[in-house]
Amino acid sequence: MTADIAARVAQVRERVATAALRCGRSPSEVCIVAVAKTQPVEAVQAAVDAGITNIGENYVQEAQAKAAQVRGPVRWHMVGHLQRNKVRAALQVFAMIHSVDSVALLEAIEARAEQLGREFVDVLFEVNLGGEATKSGVAPHALGELFAALERCPRVRVRGLMCIPPPAESAERSRPFFRRLRELRDQWQAAVRGRAELTELSMGMSDDFEVAIEEGATMVRIGRALFGERPAKHQP
């Protein structure tokens, strides 16, 4: 397992670098977030040993268990939907939450951060660009409500946007969604200049991360290309 994951990490790094250089970007501009949903601790440790320092999880309890066992400098990312009743536990594990999509969740993060004495919490606003009823995320036209709510949430530091495009037959079909997220980020950066720095675009997964990088991704959330197929479904 260790050798296989180390080899995959090297391959993904090479692909990230190639995609970045192809569009005139530095590979250092792109953070690989290894999404470890359902993966055993041994697999996560192998990725960390191979140099991965950012781990993404979909469930708070799963992240808690792994964080207690994985050795090394790891920054944990919440990439799945976060329920408000799990916010307190999440803030004790995660450095960044990629999936904020409501004012209620923003306010819950602010309240729990204050209770925990946490100076700030880095978040991304998740945008549902495909209008899919089965997916989380705020509609693009409703982003203004989230940015306005930040005035009441001084401990929440929005760093950018995140999206998961609709399923597609090819990576190229995801390109318009990645481009749209970049345009939204640029639009809102101009609107909130001086109050927030929207430096991050979390977009792109195993099947389409190279296209996402070409469109400006600063974080790519990669699971299968690093760990192989997921093990049997876990109990969150």
Coordinates of N, CA, C and O in Angstrom, one line a residue, residues 89-188:
A89 N -17.5 20.4 17.0 CA -16.5 19.3 16.8 C -15.6 19.6 15.6 O -14.4 19.4 15.6
A90 N -16.2 20.1 14.5 CA -15.5 20.4 13.3 C -14.4 21.4 13.6 O -13.2 21.3 13.1
L91 N -14.7 22.5 14.3 CA -13.7 23.5 14.6 C -12.5 23.1 15.4 O -11.5 23.7 15.4
Q92 N -12.7 21.9 16.1 CA -11.6 21.4 16.9 C -10.6 20.5 16.0 O -9.6 20.1 16.5
V93 N -11.0 20.3 14.8 CA -10.2 19.4 13.9 C -9.7 20.2 12.6 O -8.6 20.1 12.3
F94 N -10.7 20.9 12.0 CA -10.4 21.4 10.7 C -9.8 22.8 10.7 O -10.2 23.7 11.4
A95 N -8.8 23.0 9.8 CA -8.2 24.3 9.6 C -9.0 25.1 8.6 O -9.0 26.4 8.7
M96 N -9.7 24.5 7.7 CA -10.5 25.1 6.7 C -11.8 24.3 6.4 O -11.7 23.1 6.3
I97 N -12.9 25.1 6.2 CA -14.2 24.4 5.8 C -14.5 24.9 4.4 O -14.7 26.1 4.2
H98 N -14.6 24.0 3.5 CA -14.8 24.3 2.1 C -16.3 24.5 1.7 O -16.5 24.9 0.6
S99 N -17.2 24.1 2.6 CA -18.6 23.9 2.2 C -19.6 24.7 2.9 O -20.7 24.3 3.1
V100 N -19.3 26.0 3.1 CA -20.2 26.9 3.8 C -21.2 27.4 2.7 O -20.8 27.9 1.6
D101 N -22.5 27.2 2.9 CA -23.5 27.5 1.9 C -24.8 28.1 2.5 O -25.8 28.1 1.8
S102 N -24.7 28.6 3.7 CA -25.9 29.3 4.3 C -25.5 30.2 5.3 O -24.5 30.1 6.0
V103 N -26.4 31.2 5.5 CA -26.1 32.2 6.6 C -26.2 31.5 8.0 O -25.4 31.8 8.9
A104 N -27.1 30.6 8.1 CA -27.3 29.8 9.4 C -26.0 29.1 9.7 O -25.6 29.1 10.9
L105 N -25.3 28.5 8.8 CA -24.1 27.8 9.0 C -23.0 28.8 9.4 O -22.2 28.6 10.3
L106 N -22.9 29.9 8.7 CA -22.0 31.0 9.0 C -22.1 31.4 10.4 O -21.1 31.5 11.1
E107 N -23.3 31.7 10.8 CA -23.6 32.1 12.2 C -23.2 31.1 13.2 O -22.7 31.4 14.3
A108 N -23.5 29.8 12.9 CA -23.1 28.8 13.8 C -21.6 28.7 14.0 O -21.1 28.5 15.1
I109 N -20.9 28.8 12.9 CA -19.4 28.8 12.9 C -18.9 30.0 13.8 O -18.0 29.8 14.6
E110 N -19.5 31.1 13.6 CA -19.1 32.3 14.4 C -19.3 32.1 15.9 O -18.4 32.3 16.7
A111 N -20.5 31.5 16.2 CA -20.8 31.3 17.6 C -19.9 30.3 18.3 O -19.4 30.5 19.4
R112 N -19.6 29.2 17.6 CA -18.8 28.2 18.1 C -17.3 28.6 18.2 O -16.6 28.3 19.2
A113 N -16.9 29.4 17.2 CA -15.5 29.9 17.3 C -15.3 30.8 18.5 O -14.3 30.8 19.1
E114 N -16.3 31.6 18.8 CA -16.2 32.5 19.9 C -16.2 31.7 21.2 O -15.4 31.9 22.1
Q115 N -17.0 30.6 21.3 CA -17.0 29.8 22.5 C -15.7 29.1 22.7 O -15.2 28.9 23.8
L116 N -15.0 28.7 21.6 CA -13.8 28.0 21.7 C -12.6 28.9 21.8 O -11.4 28.4 21.9
G117 N -12.8 30.2 21.7 CA -11.7 31.1 21.7 C -10.8 31.1 20.5 O -9.7 31.5 20.5
R118 N -11.4 30.7 19.4 CA -10.7 30.6 18.1 C -10.7 32.0 17.5 O -11.8 32.5 17.2
E119 N -9.5 32.5 17.2 CA -9.4 33.9 16.6 C -10.1 34.0 15.3 O -10.8 35.0 15.0
F120 N -9.9 33.0 14.4 CA -10.6 33.0 13.1 C -10.7 31.6 12.6 O -10.0 30.7 13.0
V121 N -11.6 31.5 11.6 CA -11.9 30.2 10.9 C -11.9 30.5 9.4 O -12.6 31.4 9.0
D122 N -11.0 29.8 8.7 CA -11.0 30.0 7.3 C -12.1 29.2 6.6 O -12.2 28.0 6.9
V123 N -12.8 29.8 5.7 CA -13.9 29.1 5.0 C -13.9 29.4 3.6 O -13.4 30.4 3.1
L124 N -14.6 28.6 2.8 CA -14.9 28.8 1.4 C -16.4 28.8 1.3 O -17.1 28.0 2.0
F125 N -16.9 29.6 0.4 CA -18.4 29.5 0.1 C -18.6 28.5 -1.1 O -18.0 28.6 -2.1
E126 N -19.4 27.5 -0.8 CA -19.7 26.5 -1.9 C -20.8 27.0 -2.8 O -21.9 27.3 -2.3
V127 N -20.5 26.9 -4.1 CA -21.5 27.4 -5.0 C -22.1 26.3 -5.9 O -21.3 25.5 -6.4
N128 N -23.4 26.2 -5.9 CA -24.0 25.1 -6.7 C -24.2 25.7 -8.1 O -25.3 26.3 -8.4
L129 N -23.3 25.5 -9.0 CA -23.3 26.2 -10.3 C -24.3 25.4 -11.3 O -24.7 26.0 -12.3
G130 N -24.5 24.1 -11.0 CA -25.4 23.4 -11.9 C -26.8 23.4 -11.5 O -27.7 22.8 -12.2
G131 N -27.2 24.1 -10.4 CA -28.6 24.1 -10.0 C -29.1 22.8 -9.7 O -30.3 22.5 -9.8
E132 N -28.2 21.9 -9.1 CA -28.6 20.5 -8.8 C -29.3 20.4 -7.5 O -28.7 20.8 -6.5
A133 N -30.5 19.9 -7.4 CA -31.2 19.8 -6.2 C -30.6 18.8 -5.2 O -30.8 18.9 -4.0
T134 N -29.8 17.9 -5.7 CA -29.3 16.9 -4.9 C -27.9 17.3 -4.3 O -27.3 16.5 -3.5
K135 N -27.4 18.5 -4.6 CA -26.1 18.9 -4.1 C -26.3 20.1 -3.2 O -27.2 20.9 -3.4
S136 N -25.3 20.2 -2.3 CA -25.3 21.4 -1.4 C -24.7 22.6 -2.2 O -24.3 22.4 -3.4
G137 N -24.7 23.7 -1.6 CA -24.1 24.9 -2.3 C -25.2 26.0 -2.5 O -26.4 25.7 -2.6
V138 N -24.7 27.2 -2.4 CA -25.6 28.3 -2.6 C -25.7 28.7 -4.1 O -24.7 28.5 -4.8
A139 N -26.8 29.2 -4.5 CA -27.0 29.6 -5.9 C -26.1 30.9 -6.1 O -26.0 31.7 -5.2
P140 N -25.6 31.0 -7.3 CA -24.7 32.2 -7.5 C -25.4 33.5 -7.1 O -24.7 34.4 -6.6
H141 N -26.6 33.7 -7.4 CA -27.3 34.9 -7.2 C -27.5 35.2 -5.7 O -27.8 36.3 -5.3
A142 N -27.3 34.2 -4.8 CA -27.5 34.3 -3.4 C -26.2 34.5 -2.6 O -26.2 34.6 -1.4
L143 N -25.1 34.6 -3.4 CA -23.8 34.8 -2.7 C -23.8 36.1 -1.9 O -23.1 36.2 -0.9
G144 N -24.5 37.1 -2.4 CA -24.6 38.4 -1.7 C -25.0 38.3 -0.2 O -24.5 39.0 0.6
E145 N -26.0 37.4 0.0 CA -26.4 37.2 1.4 C -25.3 36.7 2.3 O -25.2 37.1 3.5
L146 N -24.5 35.8 1.8 CA -23.4 35.2 2.6 C -22.3 36.3 2.9 O -21.9 36.5 4.0
F147 N -22.0 37.1 1.8 CA -21.0 38.1 2.0 C -21.5 39.2 3.0 O -20.8 39.7 3.8
A148 N -22.8 39.5 2.9 CA -23.4 40.5 3.8 C -23.3 40.0 5.2 O -23.1 40.8 6.2
A149 N -23.6 38.7 5.4 CA -23.6 38.1 6.8 C -22.2 38.2 7.5 O -22.1 38.1 8.7
L150 N -21.2 38.3 6.7 CA -19.8 38.3 7.2 C -19.6 39.5 8.2 O -18.8 39.5 9.1
E151 N -20.4 40.6 8.0 CA -20.4 41.7 8.8 C -20.7 41.4 10.3 O -20.2 42.0 11.2
R152 N -21.5 40.3 10.4 CA -21.9 39.9 11.8 C -21.0 38.7 12.3 O -21.3 38.2 13.4
C153 N -20.1 38.3 11.5 CA -19.2 37.1 11.8 C -17.8 37.5 11.7 O -17.1 37.0 10.8
P154 N -17.2 38.3 12.6 CA -15.9 38.7 12.5 C -14.8 37.6 12.6 O -13.7 37.8 12.2
R155 N -15.2 36.5 13.2 CA -14.2 35.4 13.4 C -14.2 34.5 12.1 O -13.3 33.6 12.1
V156 N -15.1 34.7 11.2 CA -15.1 33.9 10.0 C -14.4 34.6 8.9 O -14.7 35.7 8.5
R157 N -13.4 34.0 8.3 CA -12.6 34.6 7.3 C -12.8 33.8 6.0 O -12.3 32.7 5.8
V158 N -13.6 34.4 5.1 CA -13.8 33.8 3.8 C -12.6 34.0 2.9 O -12.1 35.1 2.8
R159 N -12.1 32.8 2.4 CA -10.9 32.9 1.6 C -11.1 32.6 0.1 O -10.2 32.7 -0.7
G160 N -12.4 32.3 -0.3 CA -12.6 32.0 -1.7 C -13.9 31.2 -1.9 O -14.7 31.2 -1.0
L161 N -13.9 30.5 -3.1 CA -15.1 29.8 -3.4 C -14.8 28.3 -3.8 O -13.6 28.0 -4.1
M162 N -15.8 27.5 -3.7 CA -15.6 26.1 -4.0 C -16.8 25.6 -4.9 O -17.9 26.2 -4.7
C163 N -16.6 24.6 -5.7 CA -17.7 24.1 -6.5 C -17.4 22.6 -6.8 O -16.3 22.1 -6.8
I164 N -18.5 21.9 -7.1 CA -18.5 20.5 -7.6 C -19.4 20.5 -8.9 O -20.6 20.6 -8.7
P165 N -18.8 20.5 -10.1 CA -19.6 20.6 -11.3 C -20.5 19.3 -11.4 O -20.3 18.3 -10.8
P166 N -21.6 19.4 -12.2 CA -22.4 18.2 -12.5 C -21.6 17.1 -13.1 O -20.5 17.4 -13.7
P167 N -22.0 15.9 -12.9 CA -21.3 14.8 -13.6 C -21.1 15.0 -15.1 O -22.1 15.5 -15.7
A168 N -20.0 14.7 -15.6 CA -19.7 14.9 -17.0 C -19.0 13.8 -17.7 O -18.3 13.0 -17.0
E169 N -19.2 13.6 -19.0 CA -18.6 12.5 -19.7 C -17.1 12.8 -19.9 O -16.3 11.8 -20.1
S170 N -16.7 14.0 -19.9 CA -15.3 14.4 -20.1 C -14.9 15.6 -19.2 O -15.8 16.4 -18.8
A171 N -13.6 15.7 -18.9 CA -13.2 16.8 -18.1 C -13.5 18.2 -18.8 O -13.8 19.2 -18.1
E172 N -13.4 18.2 -20.1 CA -13.7 19.4 -20.8 C -15.1 20.0 -20.6 O -15.3 21.2 -20.6
R173 N -16.0 19.1 -20.3 CA -17.4 19.5 -20.1 C -17.5 20.3 -18.7 O -18.5 21.0 -18.5
S174 N -16.5 20.1 -17.9 CA -16.5 20.8 -16.6 C -15.9 22.2 -16.7 O -16.1 23.0 -15.8
R175 N -15.2 22.4 -17.8 CA -14.5 23.7 -17.9 C -15.4 24.9 -17.7 O -15.0 25.8 -17.0
P176 N -16.6 25.0 -18.4 CA -17.4 26.2 -18.2 C -17.8 26.4 -16.7 O -17.9 27.6 -16.3
F177 N -17.9 25.4 -15.9 CA -18.3 25.6 -14.5 C -17.0 26.1 -13.7 O -17.2 27.0 -12.9
F178 N -15.9 25.6 -14.0 CA -14.7 26.1 -13.4 C -14.4 27.6 -13.8 O -14.1 28.4 -12.9
R179 N -14.6 27.9 -15.0 CA -14.5 29.3 -15.5 C -15.5 30.2 -14.8 O -15.1 31.3 -14.4
R180 N -16.7 29.7 -14.7 CA -17.7 30.5 -14.0 C -17.4 30.8 -12.6 O -17.6 31.9 -12.1
L181 N -16.8 29.8 -11.9 CA -16.5 30.0 -10.5 C -15.4 31.0 -10.4 O -15.4 31.9 -9.5
R182 N -14.4 31.0 -11.3 CA -13.3 32.0 -11.3 C -13.9 33.4 -11.5 O -13.5 34.3 -10.8
E183 N -14.8 33.5 -12.4 CA -15.4 34.8 -12.7 C -16.2 35.3 -11.5 O -16.1 36.5 -11.2
L184 N -16.9 34.4 -10.8 CA -17.6 34.8 -9.6 C -16.7 35.3 -8.5 O -16.9 36.3 -7.8
R185 N -15.6 34.5 -8.4 CA -14.5 34.9 -7.4 C -14.0 36.3 -7.7 O -13.9 37.2 -6.8
D186 N -13.7 36.5 -9.0 CA -13.1 37.8 -9.3 C -14.1 39.0 -9.1 O -13.8 40.1 -8.7
Q187 N -15.4 38.7 -9.4 CA -16.5 39.7 -9.3 C -16.6 40.1 -7.8 O -16.6 41.2 -7.5
W188 N -16.6 39.0 -6.9 CA -16.8 39.3 -5.5 C -15.5 39.9 -4.9 O -15.6 40.7 -3.9

